Structures are given as structure tokens and as C-alpha cells.
Coordinates of C-alpha atoms in Angstrom, one line a residue:
X1 CA 0.0 0.0 0.0
X2 CA 2.9 2.4 0.7
X3 CA 4.1 2.0 -2.9
X4 CA 0.9 3.5 -4.2
X5 CA 1.2 6.7 -2.1
X6 CA 3.8 8.4 -4.4
X7 CA 1.6 7.5 -7.4
X8 CA -1.4 9.1 -5.7
X9 CA 0.7 12.3 -5.0
X10 CA 1.9 12.5 -8.6
X11 CA -1.6 11.9 -10.0
X12 CA -3.6 14.3 -7.8
X13 CA -1.2 17.0 -6.6
X14 CA -1.0 18.6 -10.1
X15 CA -4.7 19.5 -9.7
X16 CA -3.9 21.4 -6.6
X17 CA -1.0 23.2 -8.3
X18 CA -3.0 24.2 -11.3
X19 CA -6.1 25.3 -9.4
X20 CA -4.1 27.4 -7.0
X21 CA -2.1 28.9 -9.9
X22 CA -5.4 29.8 -11.5
X23 CA -6.5 31.4 -8.3
X24 CA -3.4 33.6 -8.2
X25 CA -3.7 34.5 -11.9
X26 CA -7.4 35.5 -11.5
X27 CA -6.7 37.8 -8.6
X28 CA -3.7 39.4 -10.3
X29 CA -5.6 40.0 -13.6
X30 CA -8.9 41.0 -12.2
X31 CA -8.9 44.2 -10.1
X32 CA -12.5 43.4 -8.8
X33 CA -11.1 40.4 -7.1
X34 CA -8.1 42.1 -5.4
X35 CA -9.7 42.3 -2.0
X36 CA -7.9 41.7 1.3
X37 CA -9.4 38.2 1.9
X38 CA -8.5 37.2 -1.7
X39 CA -5.0 38.4 -1.1
X40 CA -4.8 36.2 2.0
X41 CA -6.1 33.3 -0.2
X42 CA -3.3 34.1 -2.6
X43 CA -0.8 33.6 0.2
X44 CA -2.5 30.3 1.1
X45 CA -2.4 29.3 -2.6
X46 CA 1.3 29.9 -2.7
X47 CA 1.8 27.6 0.3
X48 CA -0.4 25.0 -1.3
X49 CA 1.5 25.1 -4.6
X50 CA 4.9 24.7 -2.9
X51 CA 3.7 21.8 -0.7
X52 CA 2.1 20.1 -3.6
X53 CA 5.2 20.4 -5.7
X54 CA 7.3 18.9 -2.9
X55 CA 4.9 15.9 -2.7
X56 CA 5.2 15.5 -6.5
X57 CA 9.0 15.5 -6.3
X58 CA 8.9 12.8 -3.6
X59 CA 11.8 11.5 -1.6
X60 CA 14.1 10.6 -4.6
X61 CA 16.6 13.3 -3.6
X62 CA 17.2 11.8 -0.2
X63 CA 19.7 9.4 -1.6
X64 CA 21.0 11.2 -4.7
X65 CA 21.4 14.6 -3.1
X66 CA 20.9 14.7 0.6
X67 CA 21.7 18.4 1.0
X68 CA 19.0 19.3 -1.6
X69 CA 16.6 17.1 0.3
X70 CA 17.5 18.9 3.5
X71 CA 16.8 22.3 2.0
X72 CA 13.5 21.1 0.4
X73 CA 12.5 19.6 3.7
X74 CA 13.1 23.0 5.5
X75 CA 11.1 24.8 2.8
X76 CA 8.3 22.2 3.1
X77 CA 8.1 22.7 6.8
X78 CA 7.8 26.5 6.5
X79 CA 5.0 26.3 4.0
X80 CA 3.3 23.4 5.8
X81 CA 3.1 25.6 8.9
X82 CA 1.8 28.5 6.8
X83 CA -1.2 26.5 5.6
X84 CA -3.1 26.4 8.9
X85 CA -1.8 29.8 9.8
X86 CA -3.3 31.5 6.8
X87 CA -6.5 29.5 7.0
X88 CA -6.9 30.7 10.6
X89 CA -6.1 34.3 9.5
X90 CA -8.7 34.1 6.8
X91 CA -11.3 33.1 9.4
X92 CA -10.3 36.0 11.6
X93 CA -10.6 38.3 8.6
X94 CA -14.1 37.0 7.7
X95 CA -15.2 37.4 11.3
X96 CA -14.0 41.0 11.6
X97 CA -15.5 41.9 8.3
X98 CA -18.9 40.4 9.2
X99 CA -19.0 41.8 12.7
X100 CA -17.4 45.1 12.0
X101 CA -16.3 46.2 8.5
X102 CA -13.7 45.7 5.8
X103 CA -12.0 48.9 7.0
X104 CA -11.5 47.3 10.4
X105 CA -9.4 44.6 8.7
X106 CA -7.4 46.8 6.4
X107 CA -6.0 48.7 9.3
X108 CA -4.6 45.4 10.7
X109 CA -3.2 43.8 7.4
X110 CA 0.4 44.4 8.5
X111 CA -0.2 42.4 11.7
X112 CA -1.9 39.7 9.8
X113 CA 1.1 39.3 7.5
X114 CA 3.6 39.4 10.3
X115 CA 1.8 36.5 12.0
X116 CA 1.0 34.7 8.7
X117 CA 4.6 34.5 7.7
X118 CA 6.3 35.0 11.1
X119 CA 4.8 32.0 12.8
X120 CA 6.1 29.5 10.1
X121 CA 9.4 31.3 10.2
X122 CA 9.6 30.9 14.0
X123 CA 8.6 27.2 13.8
X124 CA 11.3 26.6 11.2
X125 CA 13.9 28.5 13.2
X126 CA 13.1 26.4 16.3
X127 CA 13.9 23.2 14.4
X128 CA 17.1 24.6 12.8
X129 CA 18.3 25.6 16.3
X130 CA 17.4 22.2 17.7
X131 CA 19.4 20.5 15.0
X132 CA 22.5 21.2 17.0
X133 CA 21.4 18.7 19.7
X134 CA 19.7 16.2 17.3
X135 CA 20.9 12.7 18.0
X136 CA 19.6 10.8 15.0
X137 CA 21.2 12.8 12.2
X138 CA 19.6 15.6 10.1
X139 CA 16.1 16.5 11.1
X140 CA 15.1 17.3 7.6
X141 CA 15.5 14.5 5.0
X142 CA 13.7 11.4 3.9
X143 CA 10.2 11.5 5.4
X144 CA 9.3 8.2 3.6
X145 CA 7.3 9.8 0.8
X146 CA 8.8 13.3 0.6
X147 CA 11.6 15.5 1.8
X148 CA 10.4 16.9 5.1
X149 CA 11.0 16.0 8.8
X150 CA 13.0 12.7 8.7
X151 CA 11.2 9.5 9.7
X152 CA 13.9 9.2 12.4
X153 CA 12.0 11.9 14.3
X154 CA 8.3 10.7 14.3
X155 CA 7.4 12.6 17.5
X156 CA 9.0 15.8 16.2
X157 CA 6.5 16.0 13.3
X158 CA 3.7 15.6 15.8
X159 CA 5.0 18.3 18.1
X160 CA 6.2 20.8 15.5
X161 CA 3.4 20.5 12.9
X162 CA 0.3 18.6 14.0
X163 CA -0.1 20.3 17.3
X164 CA 0.1 23.8 15.7
X165 CA -2.1 22.5 12.8
X166 CA -5.0 21.4 15.1
X167 CA -4.6 24.3 17.4
X168 CA -5.1 26.7 14.5
X169 CA -7.9 24.6 13.0
X170 CA -9.7 24.4 16.3
X171 CA -9.5 28.1 16.7
X172 CA -10.7 28.5 13.1
X173 CA -13.8 26.3 13.7
X174 CA -14.6 28.4 16.9
X175 CA -14.3 31.6 14.9
X176 CA -16.4 30.3 12.1
X177 CA -19.1 29.2 14.6
X178 CA -19.2 32.7 16.0
X179 CA -19.3 34.1 12.5
X180 CA -22.2 31.8 11.6
X181 CA -24.1 32.8 14.7
X182 CA -23.7 36.5 13.9
X183 CA -24.7 36.0 10.3
X184 CA -27.8 34.1 11.4
X185 CA -28.8 37.0 13.6
X186 CA -28.3 39.4 10.7
X187 CA -30.4 37.2 8.4
X188 CA -33.2 37.0 11.0
X189 CA -33.3 40.8 11.2
X190 CA -33.2 41.2 7.5
X191 CA -36.0 38.7 7.0
X192 CA -38.3 41.0 8.8
X193 CA -37.6 44.0 6.5
X194 CA -36.1 42.9 3.2
X195 CA -38.0 41.8 0.1
X196 CA -36.6 38.8 -1.7
X197 CA -38.5 39.3 -5.0
X198 CA -36.5 40.0 -8.1
X199 CA -38.2 43.4 -8.4
X200 CA -36.9 44.6 -5.1
X201 CA -33.1 44.4 -4.9
X202 CA -32.6 46.4 -1.8
X203 CA -29.4 47.3 0.1
X204 CA -30.5 44.8 2.7
X205 CA -30.5 42.1 0.1
X206 CA -27.0 43.1 -1.0
X207 CA -25.8 42.8 2.6
X208 CA -27.5 39.4 3.0
X209 CA -25.7 38.1 -0.1
X210 CA -22.3 39.5 0.9
X211 CA -22.6 37.9 4.3
X212 CA -23.7 34.6 2.8
X213 CA -20.7 34.6 0.4
X214 CA -18.2 35.0 3.3
X215 CA -20.0 32.3 5.2
X216 CA -19.8 29.9 2.3
X217 CA -16.1 30.6 1.8
X218 CA -15.4 30.0 5.4
X219 CA -17.4 26.8 5.5
X220 CA -15.6 25.3 2.5
X221 CA -12.2 26.2 3.9
X222 CA -12.8 25.0 7.4
X223 CA -14.5 21.7 6.4
X224 CA -12.0 21.0 3.6
X225 CA -8.9 21.3 5.8
X226 CA -10.4 19.4 8.7
X227 CA -11.4 16.6 6.3
X228 CA -8.0 16.6 4.6
X229 CA -5.9 16.5 7.7
X230 CA -7.9 14.2 9.9
X231 CA -6.6 10.9 8.4
X232 CA -3.0 12.2 8.3
X233 CA -3.3 13.1 12.0
X234 CA -4.6 9.6 12.7
X235 CA -1.5 8.1 11.0
X236 CA 0.7 10.2 13.3
X237 CA -1.2 8.9 16.3
X238 CA -0.6 5.3 15.2
X239 CA 3.1 6.1 14.8
X240 CA 3.3 7.7 18.2
X241 CA 1.7 4.6 19.8
X242 CA 4.1 2.3 17.9
X243 CA 1.2 0.6 16.0
X244 CA 1.0 -0.1 12.3
X245 CA -1.9 1.8 10.7
X246 CA -4.5 -0.1 8.6
X247 CA -4.0 0.0 4.8
X248 CA -7.2 1.8 4.2
X249 CA -6.1 4.7 6.4
X250 CA -2.8 5.0 4.6
X251 CA -4.7 5.2 1.3
X252 CA -7.3 7.6 2.6
X253 CA -4.6 9.8 4.1
X254 CA -2.6 9.9 0.8
X255 CA -5.7 10.9 -1.2
X256 CA -6.8 13.6 1.2
X257 CA -3.3 15.0 1.6
X258 CA -2.9 15.2 -2.2
X259 CA -6.1 17.1 -2.7
X260 CA -5.8 19.3 0.4
X261 CA -4.7 22.2 -1.7
X262 CA -7.8 22.2 -3.8
X263 CA -10.1 23.4 -1.0
X264 CA -8.7 26.9 -1.1
X265 CA -9.2 27.2 -4.8
X266 CA -12.7 25.7 -4.6
X267 CA -13.7 28.3 -1.9
X268 CA -12.3 31.1 -4.0
X269 CA -13.9 30.2 -7.4
X270 CA -17.3 29.3 -5.9
X271 CA -17.6 32.6 -4.2
X272 CA -15.8 34.8 -6.8
X273 CA -18.3 33.8 -9.5
X274 CA -21.4 33.5 -7.4
X275 CA -23.8 35.9 -8.9
X276 CA -26.4 37.7 -6.7
X277 CA -29.4 36.2 -8.5
X278 CA -31.8 38.5 -6.7
X279 CA -30.1 41.5 -8.2
X280 CA -28.8 40.0 -11.5
X281 CA -32.2 40.4 -13.2
X282 CA -32.9 43.8 -11.9
X283 CA -32.4 46.5 -14.6
X284 CA -31.6 49.2 -12.0
X285 CA -29.2 47.5 -9.7
X286 CA -25.9 46.0 -10.7
X287 CA -24.7 42.9 -8.9
X288 CA -21.5 43.3 -7.0

């Protein structure tokens, strides 16, 4: 079963690469899409592209060029840490936008970027510093299927990646729950005043649609990353306990990890090209 994992990565990861490159291209070429949240999704897309390319390359360099594998492993760790970090920051952005306004977020973009790239950098620096006291050779190297944290340090991957991963994802789910509750209250209020006929495209309807778009984007991202990383986390738990995982879990983990990068692109394209149907047919109001 392990032999099929590299095949799965090489077959499915290109879809993640192409979809995220398409996301970046769309945002760069379309000024209408150059919003703060889409810029954050660009950063997430960059991370997805890099991680997918590393999975496509595999662990072939671990024997032919160990130094290159070490460097690729370090790069992989940086961008792997940036995945949950930017997913979390997107959730914070959506919450602040829904509860307050877009202006409230724009004033904090610098802090978002410092955390979005600073946290992965700090995580990588911590491992590079700990390399001095490592007893089982280089920390970055052959991770069985790719160049990342060496299989000689199974607990280190759990501590340095999976704990930050699920900490961020848990916070992300909490923030999305708060966002959903707030949006629900808004919709309850609008339902008392707004008309939903095609003839009455009111500002309230526009607000309702914009909130629903953000909620849909957040739901796709949150559910997607949780679904993708749950089986991989289960594998790490088997490793930590010293037990061999079942073959179906290895297969499921490989598929989910290979397509993990597609969720960001899916959230982007579904929302970016969602038309406000209530306003689209109105001759007097242009859909946003």
C-alpha cells in the first residue's frame, strides 16, 4: 500500500497546483477580485503550490542529493506551517468583516502578514536551532514519501506540525461558529424587513448576499482542511503509539493530503463567480 502513495501524489497534486495557480492568476488579472481576503487566499495558494510540488518530487533526492533534500524539507516545513496559519487568519478576517467592517481589517493587514509568515518562520527557526542537539542525524530528510521531517523523528513532526495544525484549525472552527451565529442573527433581522423578490433588490438584500458569500467561503475552507488532515493526524497517532496503521487509512490519508490544496481554490472560485441572482435580473441594480 505504501508503494501507491507516491503515485497518488503525482496523479492528484497537479490538480492542486493548477487550481491554485489559476486562483493567483485570476486575482492578479482582475482588479475586482483584489480584496484583502482574496490576497490572503493568494498567500494560502502559494503555500499549497509549494507543498504540492514537494509531494510530486517525492523522496528521490534523499539518496542522490541529501543536501538538496534537507533544503527542500526545510522549505516544506515552512509552507506546511503556513497552511493552517493563513487558514486561521482568513477566518479572523471574515469574522472581523462580518461583525465590524472591511475597514477594520485593512488597518490590521500588516499584523496579519507578520503573523502569517512570522509563525512559520519561528517554527522553522526552532527546528534549525534544535538541529545542533539532534541525536539521530539531520532533522530534515527522507520522510518516507517526501523530503520533510525525517522518519527518524516521528514525534517531532507531531509536536512541531500537527499540534500547531490542530490548534489553528480548532480556533478556526470556533471563529467560524461565532461568525455563523452572527450572520444568522443578521439574516433574522433582514428577513423582517427585506424583500426577496426580483423586483426589489434592496441594500439589505446586498448585505445578505455578501454575508452569505463570506459564510460559504469560510465553510468550504474549514470543512475542507479538517477533512484533509484528519486521516494524516490519525496516522501520526498510530506512529506515536508504535502501532501499524491499517492499509485503508494510509490510502485515505494519501488521497486527502494530495487534494488538500484544492479546497482553497474551490472556496475562491465558488464565491468569486457566485452571482447575486436576486439582483442580477434587476435593470436598475448592478450585482456586486
